[in-house]
Every structure is written in structure tokens, then in C-alpha cells.
Coordinates of C-alpha atoms and ligand atoms in Angstrom, one line a residue:
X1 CA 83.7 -51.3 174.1
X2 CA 86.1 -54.5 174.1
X3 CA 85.4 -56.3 170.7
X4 CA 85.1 -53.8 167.8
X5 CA 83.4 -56.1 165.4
X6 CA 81.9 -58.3 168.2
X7 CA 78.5 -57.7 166.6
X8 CA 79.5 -58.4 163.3
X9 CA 81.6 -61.6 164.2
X10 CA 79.1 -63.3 166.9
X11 CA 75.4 -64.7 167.1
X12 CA 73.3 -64.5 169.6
X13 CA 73.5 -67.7 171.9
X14 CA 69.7 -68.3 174.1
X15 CA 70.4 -69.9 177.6
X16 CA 69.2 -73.7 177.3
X17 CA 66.3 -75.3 178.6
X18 CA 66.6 -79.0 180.4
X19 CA 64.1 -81.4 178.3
X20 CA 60.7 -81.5 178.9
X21 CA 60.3 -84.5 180.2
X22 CA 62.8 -84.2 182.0
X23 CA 61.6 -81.3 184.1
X24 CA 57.8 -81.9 184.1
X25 CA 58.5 -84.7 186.4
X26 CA 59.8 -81.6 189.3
X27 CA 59.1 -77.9 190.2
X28 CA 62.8 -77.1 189.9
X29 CA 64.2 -74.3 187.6
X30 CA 65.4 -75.3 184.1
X31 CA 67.1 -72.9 182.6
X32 CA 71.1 -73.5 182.0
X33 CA 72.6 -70.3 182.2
X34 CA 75.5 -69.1 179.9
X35 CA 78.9 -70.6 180.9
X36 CA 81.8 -67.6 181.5
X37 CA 83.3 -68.0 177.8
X38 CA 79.9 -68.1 176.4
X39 CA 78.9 -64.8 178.6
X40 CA 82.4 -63.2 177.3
X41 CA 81.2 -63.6 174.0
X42 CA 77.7 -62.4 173.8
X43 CA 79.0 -59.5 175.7
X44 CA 81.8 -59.1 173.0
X45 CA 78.6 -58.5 170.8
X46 CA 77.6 -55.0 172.7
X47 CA 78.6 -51.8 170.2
X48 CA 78.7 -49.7 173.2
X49 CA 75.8 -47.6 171.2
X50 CA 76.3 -43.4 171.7
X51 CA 72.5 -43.4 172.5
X52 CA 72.6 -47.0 174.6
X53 CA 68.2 -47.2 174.1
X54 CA 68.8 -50.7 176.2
X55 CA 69.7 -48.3 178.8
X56 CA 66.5 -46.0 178.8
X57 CA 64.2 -49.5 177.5
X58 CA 65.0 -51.2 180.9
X59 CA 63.0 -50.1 183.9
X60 CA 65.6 -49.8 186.2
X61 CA 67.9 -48.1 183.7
X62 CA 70.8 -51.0 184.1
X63 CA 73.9 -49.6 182.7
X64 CA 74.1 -52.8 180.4
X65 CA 77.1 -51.6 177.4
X66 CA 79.4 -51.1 180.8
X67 CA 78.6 -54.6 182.6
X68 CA 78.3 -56.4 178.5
X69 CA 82.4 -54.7 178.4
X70 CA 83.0 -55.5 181.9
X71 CA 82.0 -59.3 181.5
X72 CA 83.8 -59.5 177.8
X73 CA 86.9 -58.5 179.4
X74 CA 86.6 -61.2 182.6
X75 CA 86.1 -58.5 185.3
X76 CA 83.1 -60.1 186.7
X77 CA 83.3 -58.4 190.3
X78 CA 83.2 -55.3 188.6
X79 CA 80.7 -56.1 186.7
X80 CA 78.4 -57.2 189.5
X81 CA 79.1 -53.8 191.1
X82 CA 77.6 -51.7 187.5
X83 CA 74.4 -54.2 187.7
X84 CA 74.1 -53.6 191.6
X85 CA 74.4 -50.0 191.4
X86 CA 71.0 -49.8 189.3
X87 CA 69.3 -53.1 190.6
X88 CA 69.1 -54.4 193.9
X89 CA 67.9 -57.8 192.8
X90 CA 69.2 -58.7 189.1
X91 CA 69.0 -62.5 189.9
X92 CA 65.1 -62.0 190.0
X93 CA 65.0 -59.9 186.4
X94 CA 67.5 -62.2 185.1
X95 CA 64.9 -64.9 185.3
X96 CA 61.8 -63.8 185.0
X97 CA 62.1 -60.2 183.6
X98 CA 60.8 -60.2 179.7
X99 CA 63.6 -57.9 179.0
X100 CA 62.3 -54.9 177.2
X101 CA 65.8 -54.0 177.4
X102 CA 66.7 -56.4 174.4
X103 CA 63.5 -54.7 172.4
X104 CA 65.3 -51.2 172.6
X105 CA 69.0 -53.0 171.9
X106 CA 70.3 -51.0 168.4
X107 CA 71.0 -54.8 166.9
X108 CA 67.2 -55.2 167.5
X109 CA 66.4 -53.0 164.2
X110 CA 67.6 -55.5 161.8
X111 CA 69.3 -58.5 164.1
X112 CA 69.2 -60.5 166.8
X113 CA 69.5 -58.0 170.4
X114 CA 72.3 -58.4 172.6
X115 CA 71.5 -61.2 174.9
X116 CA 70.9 -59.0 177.8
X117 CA 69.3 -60.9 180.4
X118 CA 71.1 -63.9 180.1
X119 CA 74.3 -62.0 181.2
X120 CA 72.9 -60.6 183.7
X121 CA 71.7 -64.3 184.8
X122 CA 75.6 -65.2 184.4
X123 CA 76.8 -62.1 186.5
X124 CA 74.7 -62.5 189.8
X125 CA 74.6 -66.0 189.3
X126 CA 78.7 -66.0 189.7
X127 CA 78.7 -63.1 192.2
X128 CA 76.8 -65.5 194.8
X129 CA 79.1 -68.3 194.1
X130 CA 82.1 -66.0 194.6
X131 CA 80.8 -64.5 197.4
X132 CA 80.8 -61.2 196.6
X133 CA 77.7 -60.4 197.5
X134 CA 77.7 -59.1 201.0
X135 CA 75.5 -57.6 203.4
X136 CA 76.2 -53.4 203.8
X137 CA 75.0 -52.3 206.7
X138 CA 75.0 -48.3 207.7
X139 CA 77.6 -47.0 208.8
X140 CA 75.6 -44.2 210.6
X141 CA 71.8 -44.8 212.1
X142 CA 69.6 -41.9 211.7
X143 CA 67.3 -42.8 214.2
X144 CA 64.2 -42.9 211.7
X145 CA 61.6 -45.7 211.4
X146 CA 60.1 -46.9 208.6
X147 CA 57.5 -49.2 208.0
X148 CA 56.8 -51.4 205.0
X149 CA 53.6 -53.0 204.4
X150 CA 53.9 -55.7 201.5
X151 CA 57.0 -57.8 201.4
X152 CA 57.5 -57.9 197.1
X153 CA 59.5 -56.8 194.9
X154 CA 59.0 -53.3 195.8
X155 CA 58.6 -53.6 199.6
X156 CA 62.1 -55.6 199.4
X157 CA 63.7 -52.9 197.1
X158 CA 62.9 -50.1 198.9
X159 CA 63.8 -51.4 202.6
X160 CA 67.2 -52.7 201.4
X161 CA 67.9 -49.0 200.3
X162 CA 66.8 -47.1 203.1
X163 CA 68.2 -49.5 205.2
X164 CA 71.4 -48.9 203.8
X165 CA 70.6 -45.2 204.0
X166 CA 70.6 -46.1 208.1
X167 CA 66.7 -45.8 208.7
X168 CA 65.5 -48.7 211.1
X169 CA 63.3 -51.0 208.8
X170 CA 60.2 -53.0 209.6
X171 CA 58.3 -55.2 206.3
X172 CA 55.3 -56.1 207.0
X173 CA 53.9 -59.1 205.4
X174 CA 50.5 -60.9 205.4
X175 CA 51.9 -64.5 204.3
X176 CA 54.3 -66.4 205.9
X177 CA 56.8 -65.6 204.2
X178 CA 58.4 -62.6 202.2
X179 CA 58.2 -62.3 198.6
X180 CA 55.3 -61.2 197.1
X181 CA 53.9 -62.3 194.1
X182 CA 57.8 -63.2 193.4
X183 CA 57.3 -65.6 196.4
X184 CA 53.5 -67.1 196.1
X185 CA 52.9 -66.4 192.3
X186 CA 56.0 -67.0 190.1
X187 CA 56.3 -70.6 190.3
X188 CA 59.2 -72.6 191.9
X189 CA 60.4 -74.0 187.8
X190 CA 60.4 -70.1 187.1
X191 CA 62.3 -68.4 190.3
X192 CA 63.6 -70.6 193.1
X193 CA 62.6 -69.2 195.9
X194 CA 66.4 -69.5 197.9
X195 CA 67.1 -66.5 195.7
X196 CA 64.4 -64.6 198.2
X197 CA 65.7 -66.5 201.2
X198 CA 69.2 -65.5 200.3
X199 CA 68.4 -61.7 200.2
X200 CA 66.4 -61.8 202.9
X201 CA 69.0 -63.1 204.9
X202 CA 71.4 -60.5 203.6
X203 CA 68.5 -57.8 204.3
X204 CA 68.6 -59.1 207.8
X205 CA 72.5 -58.3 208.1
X206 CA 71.3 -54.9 207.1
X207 CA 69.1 -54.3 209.5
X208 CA 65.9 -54.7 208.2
X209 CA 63.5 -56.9 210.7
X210 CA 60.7 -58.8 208.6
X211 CA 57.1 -59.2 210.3
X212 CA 55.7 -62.4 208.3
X213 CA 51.8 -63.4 209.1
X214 CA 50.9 -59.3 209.8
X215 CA 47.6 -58.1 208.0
X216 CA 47.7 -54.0 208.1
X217 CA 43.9 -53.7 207.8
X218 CA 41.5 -56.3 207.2
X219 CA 40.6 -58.2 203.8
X220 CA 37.5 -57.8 202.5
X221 CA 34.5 -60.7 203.2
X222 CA 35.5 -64.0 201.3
X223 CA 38.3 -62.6 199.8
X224 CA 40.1 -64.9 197.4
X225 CA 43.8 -63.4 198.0
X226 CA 46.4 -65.0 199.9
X227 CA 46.6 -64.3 203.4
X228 CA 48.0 -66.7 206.3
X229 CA 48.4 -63.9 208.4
X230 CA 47.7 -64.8 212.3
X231 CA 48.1 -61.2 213.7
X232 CA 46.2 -57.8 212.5
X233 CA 47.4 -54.4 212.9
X234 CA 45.9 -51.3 212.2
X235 CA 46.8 -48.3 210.5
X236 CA 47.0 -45.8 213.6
X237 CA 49.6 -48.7 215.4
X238 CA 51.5 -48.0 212.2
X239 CA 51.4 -44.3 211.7
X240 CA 52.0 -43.7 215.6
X241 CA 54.5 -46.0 216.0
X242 CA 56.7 -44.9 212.3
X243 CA 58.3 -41.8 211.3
X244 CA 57.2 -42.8 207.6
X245 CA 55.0 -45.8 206.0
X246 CA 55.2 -47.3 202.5
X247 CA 52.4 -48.8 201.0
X248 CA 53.8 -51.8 198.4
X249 CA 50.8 -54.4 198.8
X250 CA 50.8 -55.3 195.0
X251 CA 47.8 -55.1 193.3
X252 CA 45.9 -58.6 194.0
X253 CA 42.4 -58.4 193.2
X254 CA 42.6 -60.3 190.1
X255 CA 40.1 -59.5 187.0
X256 CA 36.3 -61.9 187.4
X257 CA 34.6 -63.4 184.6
X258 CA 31.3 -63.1 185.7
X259 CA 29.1 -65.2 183.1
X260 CA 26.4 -67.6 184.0
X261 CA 27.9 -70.9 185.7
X262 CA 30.7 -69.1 187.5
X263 CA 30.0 -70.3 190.7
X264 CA 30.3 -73.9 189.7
X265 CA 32.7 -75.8 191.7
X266 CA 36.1 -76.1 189.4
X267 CA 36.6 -72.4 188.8
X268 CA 39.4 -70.4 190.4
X269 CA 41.9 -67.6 189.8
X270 CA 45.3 -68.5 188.9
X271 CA 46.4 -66.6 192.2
X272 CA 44.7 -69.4 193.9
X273 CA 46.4 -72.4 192.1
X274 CA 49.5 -70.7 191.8
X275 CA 50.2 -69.7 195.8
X276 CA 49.1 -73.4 197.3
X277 CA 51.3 -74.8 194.4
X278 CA 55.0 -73.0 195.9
X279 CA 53.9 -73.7 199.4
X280 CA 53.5 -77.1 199.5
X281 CA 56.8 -77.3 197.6
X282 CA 57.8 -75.8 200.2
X283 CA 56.6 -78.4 202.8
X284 CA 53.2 -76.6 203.5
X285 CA 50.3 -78.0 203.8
X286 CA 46.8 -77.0 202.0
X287 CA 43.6 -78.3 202.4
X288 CA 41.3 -79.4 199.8
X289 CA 44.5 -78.3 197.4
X290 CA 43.7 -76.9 194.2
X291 CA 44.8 -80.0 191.3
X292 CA 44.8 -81.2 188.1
X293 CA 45.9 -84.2 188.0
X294 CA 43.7 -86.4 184.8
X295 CA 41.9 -83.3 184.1
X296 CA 41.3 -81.5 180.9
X297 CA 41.9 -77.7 181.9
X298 CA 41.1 -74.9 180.7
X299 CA 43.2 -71.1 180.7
X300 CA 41.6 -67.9 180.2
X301 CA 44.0 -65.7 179.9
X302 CA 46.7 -65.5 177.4
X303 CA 49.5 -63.7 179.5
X304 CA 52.1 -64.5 181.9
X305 CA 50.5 -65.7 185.0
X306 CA 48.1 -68.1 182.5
X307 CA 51.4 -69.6 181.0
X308 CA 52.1 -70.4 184.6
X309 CA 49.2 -72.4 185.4
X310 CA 49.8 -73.9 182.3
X311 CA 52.9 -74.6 183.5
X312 CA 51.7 -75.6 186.8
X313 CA 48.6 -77.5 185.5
X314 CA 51.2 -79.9 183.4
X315 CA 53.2 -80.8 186.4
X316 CA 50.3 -81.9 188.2
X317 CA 49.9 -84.8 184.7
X318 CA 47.1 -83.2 183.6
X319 CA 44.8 -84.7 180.4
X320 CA 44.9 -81.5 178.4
X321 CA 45.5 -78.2 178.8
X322 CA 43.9 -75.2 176.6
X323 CA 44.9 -71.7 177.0
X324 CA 42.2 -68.8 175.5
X325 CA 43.2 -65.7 175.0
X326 CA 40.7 -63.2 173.7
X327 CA 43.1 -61.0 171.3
X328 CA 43.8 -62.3 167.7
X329 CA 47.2 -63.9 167.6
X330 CA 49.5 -61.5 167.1
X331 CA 52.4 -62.1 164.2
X332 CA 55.5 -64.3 164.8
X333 CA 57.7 -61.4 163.6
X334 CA 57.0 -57.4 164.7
X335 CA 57.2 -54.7 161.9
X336 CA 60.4 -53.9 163.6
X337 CA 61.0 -50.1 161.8
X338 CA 57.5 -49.7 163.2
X339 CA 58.1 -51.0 166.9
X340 CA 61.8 -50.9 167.7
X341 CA 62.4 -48.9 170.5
X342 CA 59.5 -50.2 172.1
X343 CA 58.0 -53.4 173.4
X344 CA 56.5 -54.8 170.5
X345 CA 53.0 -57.1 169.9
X346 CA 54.1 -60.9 168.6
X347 CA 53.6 -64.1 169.4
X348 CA 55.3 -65.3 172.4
X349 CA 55.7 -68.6 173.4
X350 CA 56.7 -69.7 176.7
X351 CA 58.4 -72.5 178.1
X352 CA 55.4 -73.4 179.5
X353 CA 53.9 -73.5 176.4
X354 CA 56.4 -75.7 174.9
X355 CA 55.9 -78.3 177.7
X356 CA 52.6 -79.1 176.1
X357 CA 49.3 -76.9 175.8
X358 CA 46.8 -76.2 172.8
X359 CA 46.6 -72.1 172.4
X360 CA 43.0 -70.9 171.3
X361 CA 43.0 -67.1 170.2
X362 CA 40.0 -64.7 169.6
X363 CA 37.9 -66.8 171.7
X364 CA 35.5 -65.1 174.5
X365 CA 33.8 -67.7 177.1
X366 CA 30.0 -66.7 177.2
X367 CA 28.9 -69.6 179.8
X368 CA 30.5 -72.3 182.2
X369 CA 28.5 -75.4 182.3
X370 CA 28.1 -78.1 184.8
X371 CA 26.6 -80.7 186.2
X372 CA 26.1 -81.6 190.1
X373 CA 27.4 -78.4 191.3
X374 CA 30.7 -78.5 189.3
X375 CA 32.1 -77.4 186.0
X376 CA 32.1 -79.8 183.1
X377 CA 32.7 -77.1 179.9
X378 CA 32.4 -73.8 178.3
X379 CA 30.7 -72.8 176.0
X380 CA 32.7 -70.4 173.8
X381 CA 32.5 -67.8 170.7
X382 CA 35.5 -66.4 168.6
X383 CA 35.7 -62.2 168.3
X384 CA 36.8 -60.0 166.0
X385 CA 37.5 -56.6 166.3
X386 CA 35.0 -54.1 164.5
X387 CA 35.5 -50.2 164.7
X388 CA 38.2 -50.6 167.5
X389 CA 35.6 -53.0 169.2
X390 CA 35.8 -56.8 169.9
X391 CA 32.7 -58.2 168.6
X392 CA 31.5 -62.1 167.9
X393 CA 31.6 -64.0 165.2
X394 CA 28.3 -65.3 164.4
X395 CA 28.3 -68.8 163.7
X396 CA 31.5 -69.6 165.3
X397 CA 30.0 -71.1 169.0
X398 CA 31.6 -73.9 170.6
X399 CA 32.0 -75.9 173.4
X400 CA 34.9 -77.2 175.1
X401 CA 35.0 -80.1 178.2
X402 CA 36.5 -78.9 180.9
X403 CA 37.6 -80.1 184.4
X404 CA 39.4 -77.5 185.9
X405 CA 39.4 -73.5 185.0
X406 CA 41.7 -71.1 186.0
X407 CA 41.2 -67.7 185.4
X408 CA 44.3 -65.6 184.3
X409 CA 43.3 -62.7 182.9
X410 CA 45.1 -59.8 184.8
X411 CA 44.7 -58.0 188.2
X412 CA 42.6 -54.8 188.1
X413 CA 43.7 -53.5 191.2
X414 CA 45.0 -53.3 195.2
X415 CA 42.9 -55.2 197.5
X416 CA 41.1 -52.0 198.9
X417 CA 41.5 -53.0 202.3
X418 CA 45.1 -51.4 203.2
X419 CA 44.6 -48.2 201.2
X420 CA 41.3 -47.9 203.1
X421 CA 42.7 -48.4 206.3
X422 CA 44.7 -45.4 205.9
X423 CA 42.2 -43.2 204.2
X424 CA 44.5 -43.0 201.3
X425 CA 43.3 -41.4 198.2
X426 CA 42.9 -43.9 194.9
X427 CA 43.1 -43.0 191.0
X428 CA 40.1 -43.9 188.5
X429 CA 41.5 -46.9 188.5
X430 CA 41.9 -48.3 192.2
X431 CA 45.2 -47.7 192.9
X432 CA 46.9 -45.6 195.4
X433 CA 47.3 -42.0 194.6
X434 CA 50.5 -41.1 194.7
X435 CA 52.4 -39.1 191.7
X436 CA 56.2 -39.2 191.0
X437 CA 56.7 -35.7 189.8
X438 CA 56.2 -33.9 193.0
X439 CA 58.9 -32.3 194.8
X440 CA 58.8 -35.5 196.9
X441 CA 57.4 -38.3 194.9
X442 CA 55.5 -41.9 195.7
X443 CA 53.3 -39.3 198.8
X444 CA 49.9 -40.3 199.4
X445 CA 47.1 -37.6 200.4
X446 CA 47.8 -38.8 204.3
X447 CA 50.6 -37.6 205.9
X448 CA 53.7 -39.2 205.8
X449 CA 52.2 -42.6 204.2
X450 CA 53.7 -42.9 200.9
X451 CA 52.9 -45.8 198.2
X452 CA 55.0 -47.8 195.7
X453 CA 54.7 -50.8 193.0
X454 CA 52.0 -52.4 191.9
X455 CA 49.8 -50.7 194.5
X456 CA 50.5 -47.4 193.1
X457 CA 50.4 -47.7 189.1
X458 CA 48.5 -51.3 188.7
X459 CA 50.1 -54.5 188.2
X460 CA 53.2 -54.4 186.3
X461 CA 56.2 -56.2 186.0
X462 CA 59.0 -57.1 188.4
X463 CA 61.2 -54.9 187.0
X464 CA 59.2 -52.0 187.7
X465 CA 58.4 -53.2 191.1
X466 CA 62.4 -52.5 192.0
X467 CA 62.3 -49.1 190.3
X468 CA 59.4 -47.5 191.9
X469 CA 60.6 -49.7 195.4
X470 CA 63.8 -47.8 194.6
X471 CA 62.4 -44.5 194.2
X472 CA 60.2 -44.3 196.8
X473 CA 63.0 -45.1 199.3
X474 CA 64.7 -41.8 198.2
X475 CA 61.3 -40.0 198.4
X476 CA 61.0 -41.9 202.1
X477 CA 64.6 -40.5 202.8
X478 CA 63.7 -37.2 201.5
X479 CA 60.9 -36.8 203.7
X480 CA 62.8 -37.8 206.8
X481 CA 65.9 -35.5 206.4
X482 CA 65.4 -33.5 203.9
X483 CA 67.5 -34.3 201.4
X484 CA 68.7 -37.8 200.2
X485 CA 71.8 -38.9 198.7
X486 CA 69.7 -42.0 197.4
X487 CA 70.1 -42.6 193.7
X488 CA 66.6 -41.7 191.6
Ligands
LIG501 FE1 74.9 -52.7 173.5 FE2 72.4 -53.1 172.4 FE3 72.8 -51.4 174.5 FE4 73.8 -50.8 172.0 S1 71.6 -50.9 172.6 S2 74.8 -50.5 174.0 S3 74.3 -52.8 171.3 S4 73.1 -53.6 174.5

């Protein structure tokens, strides 16, 4: 611990955000990260706890009081080296992870958390610019192949370690490019996307050899996921030409609304806005491109990926945007004695919000109308919840006009088609059945396939993407020779 009364001495400093107008007009990132005497003194603020909960609240289980000393006392390449030896990819979560690491920080019971995540931000961000970040290739090969099917989060973690490990990588990826939802979901003003090219590139140093535009199966009929892929493999190429396959598609079939006027022109999931949205900043083309430019949209969906299209949907110079979410707003301020370790229910507000949105809660859409084939409004009711049920409010029906609506309201589960392919068992829920208690975790019911991420325990967050990619790539190694020197 370098600064005894750190904590007692210091406030909490957030990163800053460029001005609104200011970055409505591009789909750059915003955020201004901590300068290195600003970073110095939030770290100063860490107690060093005994029983560190940040440690066991973050997913990845960071060693954050070392790197928060570490970056207090300047030694910043040391510090990258603690964050690295838990996370392969802290300058994803230290932009778009919501940090339940700061929820569990001790200050959190009664005062503002360490700033976690925004050193973290600070200490990858200076590692690139130092250079210290550096391709590691094996020193010994062990002859082994693995495949990777699904190029995220988890996919990515998971190669990099057993590529490291000396197993001969191959991700396989249906879009043209790697990334995931990271890639074709989070939106550029949210994650750059050099930060994937960059490890990529360093991924390819390792060893690791990316198949972009590959579809391991086939999508179902009119599928509404993302897929650019221009080659299809099957599952028995796979399994006769790998020693071991991961499954990390992600899990992309997004949550319907199926009331009366859905199939009006107008209507789309976020993960179809979203996607064309990062490719053509990315010099892609789309046709007949998803926009909402003059148009009064509406959100359902009160989460994250609805805060992006809000996001999204203001760039564009929409009329209005209206986000719905179906829960009762939650309170500004948790019953912290109540919540603290965990993640607790308030109101969040995003940047996205902040750049201009009107937030509706307790309100269920019953109908979409239209006229000429296309969507012109909702017609709406508020809820309430009633014996641990949500239940209208009579008297409370409106309409609202509408333009453009984007349906945000969660994924419910992997697009069946690469699970099927393999014959791999699913939970009651969809997902891949794969414990991680077992002897060897992350192992499907078909020999040596093994599954990972959001494919395996439903969509989650990035964070727990890395963890399970992580973990997995020990099982993989496991499997292969029989024991694994691979952190857990
Ligand atoms: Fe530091 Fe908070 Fe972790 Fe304690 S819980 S070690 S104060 S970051």
C-alpha cells in the first residue's frame, strides 16, 4: 500500500467525456482518460483491503490493490505486467466493462469506490504507447491443433493462451472480420475497433492464423444475425482435421417482441442497426442501410445494447429518440449495507443517454401500428408488479409516433445452428452444455469439442467472455496433454 491515508486524503476523479456536440457530429471515442499524476492519485486512494472483495467482484479476478500500488508509485511496466497476468485484453474492460469490481471496492460501503477501471484505462492505454506490449510467442510447439469457432471476446482470449501454451491456433469467424460482438455490436464512440486490430496483429505474431468469412454450420432460414461469411465448413472438416474444437459463437439470437404489427416495415433488432453502423465506418458498404436520420425512434429495451442505439440513433440526427424499458425505475442511490458486495439495482445513466433521449419506464408495447406496410407508432401500457408479477395498469394506454424501432431487449440464446452441427448437448435454456466443475471443465457431450462465453452460460458481459475464454484454454490444454500449467 503506498499512501496510508490515500483514502482519507483523495476523491474520486471520473475520466471526462468530450462535449456532446462535440462528439455527436463523429463515431470516435470520447472518453479522456486519466493523465499519469491523476492515475497516481486515485491509485494512492486503494487501502490495500486484507479481504481485497474488488478482487473476487471482478470476473477475471484482476489483482487491482497490486497494479492501484504499482501505478501510485510510477512503475507503470510493472503494473501492466499484474493487469496482464489476469486479463489478456484490459483495454477492452477498461472501456466498456461496467466494473462490478468498483461495486465490491471496501470504500463502496459508505464512499466513493476506488476508480478502478479508469486505471486500468490509464495502464494499457500507456503500455501501447510505450511499447511494452509485445507479441510472446512459444517457445516450444506441441504439435496440437485447435480450432476456434467465434472470433469474440472469448474465442480471442482463449486462442491467445493456448497459443502461447504452443498449440497451433485456427479462429474461425463468420464476419469479415474478428471481434465479436466487441467488433459488430459495441459501437465505434464506445471501443475503437484498432484496439481489436492491434491484438490481432499481436495474436498473429503468436501464431494464431484467423479464418474471417467461415460459417461452421449453417444459419437458420432468414436469419437476422450477422453473417458475411463466403465459405461454409462443416463440423466433421473440423473435428477430423483438430486435435480439439472450442465453441465461443456468442449467443446472438436476440429476444422478439411478437405483438400485432411486428412485421411492419421499420422494426429491427439492435444487432441489425448496430453491425451495418461499425462497418460502414469502416468503409463497408450496406445496402438499403438501417437509419434514422429525421426520425422519431423508438428503444425497447432499457439495457446496454438499447443505450447503444440510442447512441447510434443520435448520430444519425435523429428527431427524437425514446427509450422503454419495462422495469420500474430503479433508485438513484442502492441501499448500499443491503447490496455492497454485489452488483446493485439503480439508475444508470449512460453517455448515450446524456447525449439526448427521453427514458420511459414501466411501459410494455402491446401493438405496432402502421400505415402502407410500415410502422408509424406503438401503442403502449405502463406495468406494475403484483404478487412478483408484472401486470397493467388499467387506464394508463398510450400511444407514441414512431419512425424507426429497434428492439434491444436481450439475447436469449446461441444461434442453434453451430451447436447443432456438432450434435452438442444444450441446457433448458439454449446454451451449450458444458459445466466448469468437472475434472476438465468447458467439455461438451461430443468428444473433444468443448464450449466457452456467451455460448455456454447466455449472453453476458465482456468480462466474463475473457474468463470463461481463459479457462477453457486450460481445460483445452488439459485435454491435449494432460496436464496444463495454464492459469484457472
Ligand atoms: Fe483497494 Fe477497493 Fe480493492 Fe480495497 S476493495 S483493495 S480499497 S480497490
Amino acid at each position: 500500500m503506498g499512501k496510508v491515508t490515500g483514502f482519507l486524503e483523495y476523491e474520486r476523479l471520473e475520466e471526462g467525456y468530450e462535449p456532446v456536440e462535440k462528439r455527436l457530429k463523429n463515431y470516435k471515442e470520447f472518453v479522456i482518460g486519466l493523465k499519469a499524476d491523476e492515475a497516481k492519485i486515485q491509485g494512492a486512494r486503494c487501502m490495500d483491503c486484507g479481504t481485497p472483495f474488488c478482487n473476487s467482484g471482478c470476473p477475471v479476478n484482476n489483482i487491482i490493490p497490486d497494479f492501484n500500488d504499482l501505478v501510485y508509485r510510477g512503475d507503470w511496466q510493472n503494473a501492466i505486467t499484474v493487469l496482464h497476468s489476469t486479463n489478456n485484453f484490459p483495454e477492452f474492460t477498461g472501456r466498456i466493462c461496467p466494473a462490478p469490481c468498483e461495486a465490491a471496492c471496501v470504500i463502496n460501503v459508505n464512499g466513493d469506490a476506488v476508480g478502478i477501471k479508469s486505471i486500468e484505462h490509464a495502464i494499457i492505454d500507456r503500455a501501447w504507447e510505450e511499447g511494452w506490449v509485445k507479441p510472446q510467442p512459444a517457445a516450444l510447439k506441441t504439435g496440437k491443433k485447435v480450432a476456434i469457432v467465434g472470433g469474440g471476446p472469448a474465442g480471442l482470449a482463449a486462442a491467445q493462451q493456448l497459443a502461447r501454451i504452443g498449440h497451433a491456433v485456427t479462429v474461425f469467424e463468420k464476419n469479415d472480420r474478428v471481434g465479436g460482438l466487441l467488433r459488430y455490436g459495441i459501437p465505434d464512440f464506445k471501443m475503437d475497433k484498432a484496439h481489436i486490430d492491434r491484438r490481432v496483429k499481436q495474436m498473429e505474431l503468436e501464431g494464431v492464423v484467423f479464418r474471417t468469412n467461415v460459417l461452421v454450420g449453417e444459419l437458420p432460414k432468414g436469419s437476422k444475425v450477422t453473417n458475411w461469411a463466403k465459405e461454409t465448413l462443416s463440423a466433421e472438416q473440423l473435428k477430423a482435421e483438430f486435435d480439439a474444437v472450442l465453441l465461443t459463437g456468442g449467443a446472438e439470437q436476440s429476444r422478439d417482441l411478437p405483438v400485432p404489427g411486428r412485421d411492419l416495415a421499420g422494426i429491427h433488432f439492435a444487432m441489425e442497426l448496430l453491425p451495418q453502423q461499425n462497418k460502414v465506418n469502416h468503409g463497408g458498404k450496406v445496402k438499403d442501410a438501417i437509419r434514422a436520420d429525421g426520425k422519431h425512434v423508438i428503444v425497447i429495451g432499457g439495457g446496454d445494447t438499447g443505450s447503444d442505439c440510442v447512441g447510434t440513433s443520435n448520430r444519425h440526427g435523429a428527431a427524437s429518440v425514446t427509450q422503454f424499458e419495462v422495469m420500474p425505475q430503479p433508485p438513484v442511490e442502492e441501499n448500499r449495507p443491503l447490496t455492497w458486495p454485489y452488483w446493485p439495482l439503480k439508475l444508470r445513466t449512460s453517455s448515450s443517454h446524456d447525449e439526448g433521449c427521453v427514458r420511459e419506464f414501466a411501459v410494455s408495447t402491446k401493438e405496432f401500428m402502421g400505415e402502407n406496410g410500415k410502422v408509424t407508432g406503438l401503442k403502449t401500457v405502463n406495468v406494475e408488479f403484483k404478487d412478483g408479477k408484472l401486470v397493467e395498469i388499467a387506464g394508463t394506454e398510450k400511444t407514441y409516433k414512431a419512425d424507426l424501432v429497434l428492439l434491444a431487449m436481450g439475447f436469449v440464446n446461441p444461434v442453434a445452428t453451430v451447436l447443432d452441427a456438432f450434435g452438442v448437448e444444450k441446457d433448458g435454456r439454449g446454451n451449450a452444455k458444458a459445466g466448469v466443475d468437472a475434472a476438465i471443465g468447458y467439455r461438451t457431450n461430443v468428444a473433444k469439442v468443448f464450449a466457452a462465453g456467451d455460448m455456454r452460460r447466455g449472453q453476458s458481459l465482456v468480462v466474463w467472455a475473457i474468463r470463461e475464454g481463459r479457462q477453457a484454454a486450460r481445460a483445452v490444454d488439459e485435454f491435449l496433454m494432460g496436464s496444463s500449467t495454464l492459469p484457472r
